Amino acid sequence: MVPQDINVDLHMHSTASDGVVGPCELVERGLANGLQLMALTDHDTIDGLAQARQAAMDSRVGFLNGVEISVSWGGETLHLVGLGFDPSHGPLASNLQQLQVSRRERAKDMDAGLQAHGLPSVLNEAMAYAGNPNLIGRTHFARALVARGVCHHIQEVFDRFLTPGKPGYVPHQWASLSQALGWIHDSGGLSVLAHPARYKLTDTARWALLQEFMALGGGAIEVSTGSHSHTDTQRYRQISVELGLKASRGSDFHSPTESRCDVGAAPVLPDGCDPVWSGWPVDKLCGLRW
Ligand code: AMP
Ligand code: MN
Ligand code: MN
Ligand code: MN
């Protein structure tokens, strides 16, 4: 069984989605921070997994297949992390493909929205920042606008242009919660609600989300993540204990200059949580299935 107190990072991004570091280099960064067990969780793609898995095996770091799926729920975009699924499961790959096709259309609309606001077209630059044009997202536009000198840093671009109500924000229909959970569970994986404090929901809606997530077989919530403040972490520790949900830890690393936490360096889980990795069989960590 995996011990509770090892260094685990179950949420990070590579150049396969909106990270700036390649899948193998992520493993190197993690090693420097004492990482022992990891999952690569790119947005809506599993393309980086084979490379990251090999690098992790070569470095004797435990590895789980991962993905972060975009979901529309209650007028908000949520992120679901899937862990330990079979990446060769046909429906998972084809459904992710559909989400990717829709990203390209959305990118054109985002560019049009920015131009209507008097900004230059940065679609081509944003595409260049996206290693895979099918995975183009808001972060690539943010990097392009910083490179053009329109803003000083990524956070400023999001605040001024890329969040709901702003000129470059395009409302988008992602997967439904039940669809995304079905894709993860049907391919043998475990589902984790990513950075729950980030969603702009009323307390009633947040409660309804957690109930629906659990009713649909949701397995865990992120408690310690680079996307949570200390207060958020304490709040979701309490919620995980009250609901009997397992707790996950992940850096949500994207870039050495943009991210709050490096690979393997998210705050440790607070006392009282039930770590999602406790009880996992050590000998099956590559491509672990539930
Ligand atoms: P997308 O999937 O294209 O909508 O992009 C979502 C990604 O944008 C997230 O995974 C983050 O990497 C980034 N992001 C979202 N909101 C913000 C924000 N307020 N500040 C900085 N980055 C953000
Ligand atoms: Mn991202
Ligand atoms: Mn996310
Ligand atoms: Mn993420």
CSV table of C-alpha atoms and ligand atoms in Angstrom, one decimal:
chain,number,residue,atom,x,y,z
A,1,MET,CA,0.0,0.0,0.0
A,2,VAL,CA,1.2,3.6,-0.7
A,3,PRO,CA,2.1,5.3,2.5
A,4,GLN,CA,0.2,8.4,3.4
A,5,ASP,CA,3.1,10.7,3.9
A,6,ILE,CA,5.0,10.4,0.6
A,7,ASN,CA,5.4,13.4,-1.8
A,8,VAL,CA,2.4,13.1,-4.2
A,9,ASP,CA,1.4,15.5,-7.0
A,10,LEU,CA,-1.8,14.6,-8.9
A,11,HIS,CA,-2.3,17.7,-11.0
A,12,MET,CA,0.1,19.3,-13.4
A,13,HIS,CA,0.2,20.5,-17.0
A,14,SER,CA,2.7,20.0,-19.9
A,15,THR,CA,3.2,21.4,-23.3
A,16,ALA,CA,0.5,19.0,-24.5
A,17,SER,CA,-2.0,21.5,-23.1
A,18,ASP,CA,-1.2,24.9,-21.6
A,19,GLY,CA,2.0,24.1,-19.7
A,20,VAL,CA,5.3,25.4,-20.9
A,21,VAL,CA,7.4,22.4,-19.8
A,22,GLY,CA,7.5,19.1,-21.6
A,23,PRO,CA,6.2,15.9,-20.1
A,24,CYS,CA,9.8,14.5,-19.3
A,25,GLU,CA,11.0,17.8,-17.9
A,26,LEU,CA,8.0,17.8,-15.5
A,27,VAL,CA,9.4,14.6,-14.0
A,28,GLU,CA,12.9,16.2,-13.6
A,29,ARG,CA,11.4,19.2,-11.9
A,30,GLY,CA,9.4,16.9,-9.6
A,31,LEU,CA,12.5,14.9,-8.7
A,32,ALA,CA,14.3,18.1,-7.6
A,33,ASN,CA,11.4,18.6,-5.1
A,34,GLY,CA,11.4,15.0,-3.8
A,35,LEU,CA,8.4,13.9,-5.9
A,36,GLN,CA,7.5,10.2,-5.4
A,37,LEU,CA,4.1,9.7,-7.1
A,38,MET,CA,2.7,11.9,-9.9
A,39,ALA,CA,-0.1,12.2,-12.5
A,40,LEU,CA,0.1,14.3,-15.6
A,41,THR,CA,-3.3,16.0,-16.0
A,42,ASP,CA,-3.4,18.0,-19.2
A,43,HIS,CA,-6.6,19.8,-20.2
A,44,ASP,CA,-8.8,17.6,-22.4
A,45,THR,CA,-6.0,15.5,-23.8
A,46,ILE,CA,-4.0,12.4,-22.9
A,47,ASP,CA,-1.3,13.0,-25.6
A,48,GLY,CA,1.5,13.6,-23.1
A,49,LEU,CA,0.9,10.5,-21.0
A,50,ALA,CA,3.2,8.0,-22.8
A,51,GLN,CA,6.2,10.3,-22.6
A,52,ALA,CA,5.6,11.3,-19.0
A,53,ARG,CA,5.0,7.7,-18.0
A,54,GLN,CA,8.3,6.5,-19.5
A,55,ALA,CA,10.3,9.3,-17.9
A,56,ALA,CA,8.6,8.6,-14.5
A,57,MET,CA,9.4,4.9,-14.8
A,58,ASP,CA,13.0,5.7,-15.7
A,59,SER,CA,13.3,7.9,-12.6
A,60,ARG,CA,11.4,5.4,-10.4
A,61,VAL,CA,8.6,7.9,-9.7
A,62,GLY,CA,5.2,6.3,-9.4
A,63,PHE,CA,3.0,7.4,-12.3
A,64,LEU,CA,-0.8,7.5,-12.9
A,65,ASN,CA,-2.5,8.4,-16.1
A,66,GLY,CA,-4.4,11.7,-15.7
A,67,VAL,CA,-6.5,14.2,-17.5
A,68,GLU,CA,-8.3,17.5,-16.5
A,69,ILE,CA,-11.7,17.6,-18.2
A,70,SER,CA,-13.6,20.9,-18.8
A,71,VAL,CA,-17.2,20.6,-17.7
A,72,SER,CA,-20.2,23.1,-17.8
A,73,TRP,CA,-22.4,23.0,-14.7
A,74,GLY,CA,-24.8,25.5,-13.3
A,75,GLY,CA,-23.5,28.3,-15.6
A,76,GLU,CA,-20.0,27.8,-14.5
A,77,THR,CA,-17.0,25.9,-16.0
A,78,LEU,CA,-15.7,23.2,-13.7
A,79,HIS,CA,-12.6,21.0,-14.0
A,80,LEU,CA,-12.6,17.3,-13.2
A,81,VAL,CA,-9.4,15.4,-12.8
A,82,GLY,CA,-9.5,11.7,-14.0
A,83,LEU,CA,-6.8,9.4,-12.6
A,84,GLY,CA,-5.7,5.9,-13.3
A,85,PHE,CA,-7.9,5.3,-16.3
A,86,ASP,CA,-7.0,3.1,-19.3
A,87,PRO,CA,-5.9,5.6,-22.0
A,88,SER,CA,-6.6,3.1,-24.8
A,89,HIS,CA,-10.3,3.1,-23.9
A,90,GLY,CA,-11.9,4.2,-27.2
A,91,PRO,CA,-14.8,6.4,-26.0
A,92,LEU,CA,-12.6,8.4,-23.6
A,93,ALA,CA,-10.2,9.4,-26.5
A,94,SER,CA,-13.0,10.1,-29.0
A,95,ASN,CA,-14.9,12.3,-26.5
A,96,LEU,CA,-11.8,14.3,-25.6
A,97,GLN,CA,-11.3,14.7,-29.3
A,98,GLN,CA,-14.7,16.4,-29.6
A,99,LEU,CA,-13.9,18.9,-26.8
A,100,GLN,CA,-10.7,19.7,-28.7
A,101,VAL,CA,-12.5,20.4,-32.0
A,102,SER,CA,-14.7,22.9,-30.1
A,103,ARG,CA,-11.6,24.7,-28.7
A,104,ARG,CA,-10.5,25.7,-32.2
A,105,GLU,CA,-13.9,27.4,-32.9
A,106,ARG,CA,-13.9,29.1,-29.6
A,107,ALA,CA,-10.4,30.5,-30.2
A,108,LYS,CA,-11.6,32.2,-33.4
A,109,ASP,CA,-14.5,33.7,-31.5
A,110,MET,CA,-12.2,34.9,-28.7
A,111,ASP,CA,-9.9,36.5,-31.3
A,112,ALA,CA,-12.9,38.3,-32.9
A,113,GLY,CA,-14.1,39.5,-29.4
A,114,LEU,CA,-10.6,41.0,-28.7
A,115,GLN,CA,-10.4,42.6,-32.1
A,116,ALA,CA,-13.9,44.1,-31.6
A,117,HIS,CA,-12.4,45.7,-28.5
A,118,GLY,CA,-9.6,47.3,-30.6
A,119,LEU,CA,-6.9,44.8,-29.9
A,120,PRO,CA,-4.7,43.3,-32.6
A,121,SER,CA,-5.5,39.7,-33.8
A,122,VAL,CA,-3.2,37.3,-31.9
A,123,LEU,CA,-4.8,34.1,-33.1
A,124,ASN,CA,-1.7,33.0,-35.0
A,125,GLU,CA,0.6,33.8,-32.0
A,126,ALA,CA,-1.7,32.0,-29.6
A,127,MET,CA,-1.8,29.0,-31.9
A,128,ALA,CA,2.0,29.0,-31.9
A,129,TYR,CA,2.1,29.0,-28.1
A,130,ALA,CA,-0.3,26.0,-28.2
A,131,GLY,CA,1.9,23.0,-29.1
A,132,ASN,CA,-1.2,21.3,-30.4
A,133,PRO,CA,-3.6,23.7,-32.1
A,134,ASN,CA,-6.6,21.6,-30.9
A,135,LEU,CA,-5.7,22.4,-27.4
A,136,ILE,CA,-5.7,26.1,-27.8
A,137,GLY,CA,-7.0,27.9,-24.7
A,138,ARG,CA,-7.1,31.1,-22.8
A,139,THR,CA,-3.6,30.8,-21.4
A,140,HIS,CA,-2.1,30.8,-24.9
A,141,PHE,CA,-4.0,34.0,-25.7
A,142,ALA,CA,-2.7,35.5,-22.4
A,143,ARG,CA,0.9,34.6,-23.3
A,144,ALA,CA,0.5,36.1,-26.8
A,145,LEU,CA,-1.0,39.4,-25.4
A,146,VAL,CA,1.9,39.7,-22.9
A,147,ALA,CA,4.4,39.1,-25.7
A,148,ARG,CA,2.7,41.9,-27.7
A,149,GLY,CA,3.1,44.2,-24.7
A,150,VAL,CA,-0.7,44.7,-24.3
A,151,CYS,CA,-0.4,43.5,-20.7
A,152,HIS,CA,2.5,43.1,-18.2
A,153,HIS,CA,1.6,39.6,-17.0
A,154,ILE,CA,-0.8,36.7,-17.5
A,155,GLN,CA,-3.0,37.5,-14.5
A,156,GLU,CA,-3.6,41.0,-15.9
A,157,VAL,CA,-4.7,39.6,-19.3
A,158,PHE,CA,-7.2,37.3,-17.5
A,159,ASP,CA,-8.6,40.1,-15.4
A,160,ARG,CA,-9.0,42.6,-18.2
A,161,PHE,CA,-9.8,40.4,-21.2
A,162,LEU,CA,-10.4,36.7,-20.6
A,163,THR,CA,-12.8,36.2,-17.6
A,164,PRO,CA,-16.6,36.1,-17.9
A,165,GLY,CA,-18.0,39.4,-19.2
A,166,LYS,CA,-14.7,40.6,-20.6
A,167,PRO,CA,-14.1,41.1,-24.4
A,168,GLY,CA,-12.2,37.9,-25.1
A,169,TYR,CA,-14.3,35.6,-23.0
A,170,VAL,CA,-16.6,33.3,-25.0
A,171,PRO,CA,-19.2,31.3,-23.1
A,172,HIS,CA,-18.7,27.7,-24.1
A,173,GLN,CA,-20.5,24.4,-23.8
A,174,TRP,CA,-18.1,21.8,-22.4
A,175,ALA,CA,-19.0,18.3,-21.3
A,176,SER,CA,-21.8,17.8,-18.8
A,177,LEU,CA,-20.8,16.6,-15.3
A,178,SER,CA,-22.4,13.2,-15.8
A,179,GLN,CA,-20.7,12.8,-19.2
A,180,ALA,CA,-17.2,13.6,-17.9
A,181,LEU,CA,-17.6,11.4,-14.9
A,182,GLY,CA,-18.9,8.6,-17.1
A,183,TRP,CA,-15.8,8.9,-19.4
A,184,ILE,CA,-13.5,8.7,-16.4
A,185,HIS,CA,-15.3,5.9,-14.6
A,186,ASP,CA,-16.0,3.8,-17.7
A,187,SER,CA,-12.3,3.8,-18.6
A,188,GLY,CA,-11.5,2.4,-15.1
A,189,GLY,CA,-10.5,5.7,-13.5
A,190,LEU,CA,-11.1,7.6,-10.4
A,191,SER,CA,-12.6,11.2,-10.5
A,192,VAL,CA,-11.5,14.2,-8.5
A,193,LEU,CA,-13.2,17.6,-8.4
A,194,ALA,CA,-10.3,20.0,-9.1
A,195,HIS,CA,-9.7,23.2,-7.1
A,196,PRO,CA,-13.3,23.4,-5.7
A,197,ALA,CA,-12.8,26.9,-4.1
A,198,ARG,CA,-12.2,28.5,-7.5
A,199,TYR,CA,-15.8,28.2,-8.8
A,200,LYS,CA,-18.1,31.2,-8.4
A,201,LEU,CA,-21.1,29.4,-7.0
A,202,THR,CA,-23.5,30.2,-4.2
A,203,ASP,CA,-23.2,28.1,-1.0
A,204,THR,CA,-26.4,26.3,-2.1
A,205,ALA,CA,-25.2,25.6,-5.6
A,206,ARG,CA,-21.8,24.4,-4.2
A,207,TRP,CA,-23.6,22.0,-1.9
A,208,ALA,CA,-25.7,20.7,-4.8
A,209,LEU,CA,-22.6,20.2,-6.9
A,210,LEU,CA,-20.9,18.1,-4.2
A,211,GLN,CA,-24.1,16.1,-3.7
A,212,GLU,CA,-24.4,15.4,-7.5
A,213,PHE,CA,-20.7,14.6,-7.8
A,214,MET,CA,-21.0,12.0,-5.0
A,215,ALA,CA,-24.2,10.6,-6.3
A,216,LEU,CA,-22.5,10.1,-9.7
A,217,GLY,CA,-19.7,8.2,-8.1
A,218,GLY,CA,-17.2,11.1,-7.7
A,219,GLY,CA,-14.2,9.8,-5.7
A,220,ALA,CA,-12.3,12.8,-4.2
A,221,ILE,CA,-11.9,16.6,-4.0
A,222,GLU,CA,-8.7,18.6,-4.2
A,223,VAL,CA,-7.9,20.1,-0.8
A,224,SER,CA,-4.3,21.1,-1.3
A,225,THR,CA,-3.7,22.7,-4.6
A,226,GLY,CA,-1.7,25.6,-6.0
A,227,SER,CA,-5.1,27.1,-6.9
A,228,HIS,CA,-6.2,27.3,-3.2
A,229,SER,CA,-5.4,29.9,-0.5
A,230,HIS,CA,-4.6,28.6,3.0
A,231,THR,CA,-8.2,29.5,4.0
A,232,ASP,CA,-9.6,27.6,1.0
A,233,THR,CA,-7.5,24.5,1.9
A,234,GLN,CA,-8.8,24.6,5.5
A,235,ARG,CA,-12.4,25.0,4.3
A,236,TYR,CA,-12.2,22.0,1.9
A,237,ARG,CA,-10.4,19.9,4.5
A,238,GLN,CA,-13.5,20.4,6.7
A,239,ILE,CA,-15.9,19.6,3.8
A,240,SER,CA,-14.0,16.5,2.8
A,241,VAL,CA,-14.1,15.2,6.4
A,242,GLU,CA,-17.9,16.0,6.7
A,243,LEU,CA,-18.8,14.4,3.4
A,244,GLY,CA,-16.4,11.4,3.8
A,245,LEU,CA,-14.7,12.3,0.5
A,246,LYS,CA,-11.1,11.5,-0.1
A,247,ALA,CA,-8.7,14.4,-0.4
A,248,SER,CA,-6.2,15.0,-3.2
A,249,ARG,CA,-3.1,17.1,-3.5
A,250,GLY,CA,-1.7,18.7,-6.7
A,251,SER,CA,0.4,21.7,-7.7
A,252,ASP,CA,-1.6,22.6,-10.9
A,253,PHE,CA,1.9,23.6,-12.2
A,254,HIS,CA,1.9,25.3,-15.6
A,255,SER,CA,5.1,27.3,-15.7
A,256,PRO,CA,8.1,28.3,-13.6
A,257,THR,CA,7.1,32.0,-13.9
A,258,GLU,CA,3.3,31.8,-13.9
A,259,SER,CA,2.5,29.1,-11.3
A,260,ARG,CA,2.3,29.4,-7.5
A,261,CYS,CA,3.6,25.9,-6.8
A,262,ASP,CA,6.3,23.9,-8.5
A,263,VAL,CA,5.9,20.2,-9.3
A,264,GLY,CA,5.8,18.2,-6.1
A,265,ALA,CA,5.7,21.4,-4.0
A,266,ALA,CA,2.0,22.0,-3.3
A,267,PRO,CA,1.2,22.4,0.4
A,268,VAL,CA,0.9,19.0,2.2
A,269,LEU,CA,-2.6,17.8,3.0
A,270,PRO,CA,-3.8,19.1,6.4
A,271,ASP,CA,-4.3,16.7,9.3
A,272,GLY,CA,-7.5,14.8,9.3
A,273,CYS,CA,-7.9,14.3,5.5
A,274,ASP,CA,-8.1,10.9,4.0
A,275,PRO,CA,-5.5,11.0,1.2
A,276,VAL,CA,-6.9,9.7,-2.1
A,277,TRP,CA,-3.7,7.7,-2.6
A,278,SER,CA,-3.8,5.8,0.8
A,279,GLY,CA,-4.5,2.2,0.1
A,280,TRP,CA,-3.4,2.2,-3.6
A,281,PRO,CA,-1.3,-0.9,-4.4
A,282,VAL,CA,2.3,0.1,-5.0
A,283,ASP,CA,3.0,-2.6,-7.6
A,284,LYS,CA,0.3,-1.3,-9.9
A,285,LEU,CA,1.2,2.3,-10.0
A,286,CYS,CA,1.9,2.6,-13.7
A,287,GLY,CA,-1.5,2.6,-15.4
A,288,LEU,CA,-3.2,1.7,-12.1
A,289,ARG,CA,-6.8,0.8,-12.6
A,290,TRP,CA,-9.7,0.8,-10.1
B,1,AMP,P1,-9.5,27.3,-20.9
B,1,AMP,O1,-9.6,25.9,-20.6
B,1,AMP,O2,-9.0,27.7,-22.3
B,1,AMP,O3,-10.7,28.1,-20.5
B,1,AMP,O4,-8.3,27.9,-19.9
B,1,AMP,C1,-8.4,27.6,-18.6
B,1,AMP,C2,-7.0,27.8,-18.0
B,1,AMP,O5,-6.7,29.2,-18.0
B,1,AMP,C3,-6.8,27.4,-16.6
B,1,AMP,O6,-6.5,26.0,-16.5
B,1,AMP,C4,-5.7,28.2,-16.1
B,1,AMP,O7,-4.5,27.7,-16.6
B,1,AMP,C5,-5.9,29.5,-16.8
B,1,AMP,N1,-6.7,30.5,-16.0
B,1,AMP,C6,-8.1,30.5,-15.8
B,1,AMP,N2,-8.4,31.5,-15.1
B,1,AMP,C7,-7.3,32.2,-14.8
B,1,AMP,C8,-7.0,33.4,-14.1
B,1,AMP,N3,-8.0,34.1,-13.5
B,1,AMP,N4,-5.7,33.8,-14.0
B,1,AMP,C9,-4.7,33.0,-14.6
B,1,AMP,N5,-4.9,31.9,-15.3
B,1,AMP,C10,-6.2,31.5,-15.4
B,2,MN,MN,-4.5,25.5,-17.4
B,3,MN,MN,-8.2,23.7,-13.6
B,4,MN,MN,-5.1,22.4,-14.0
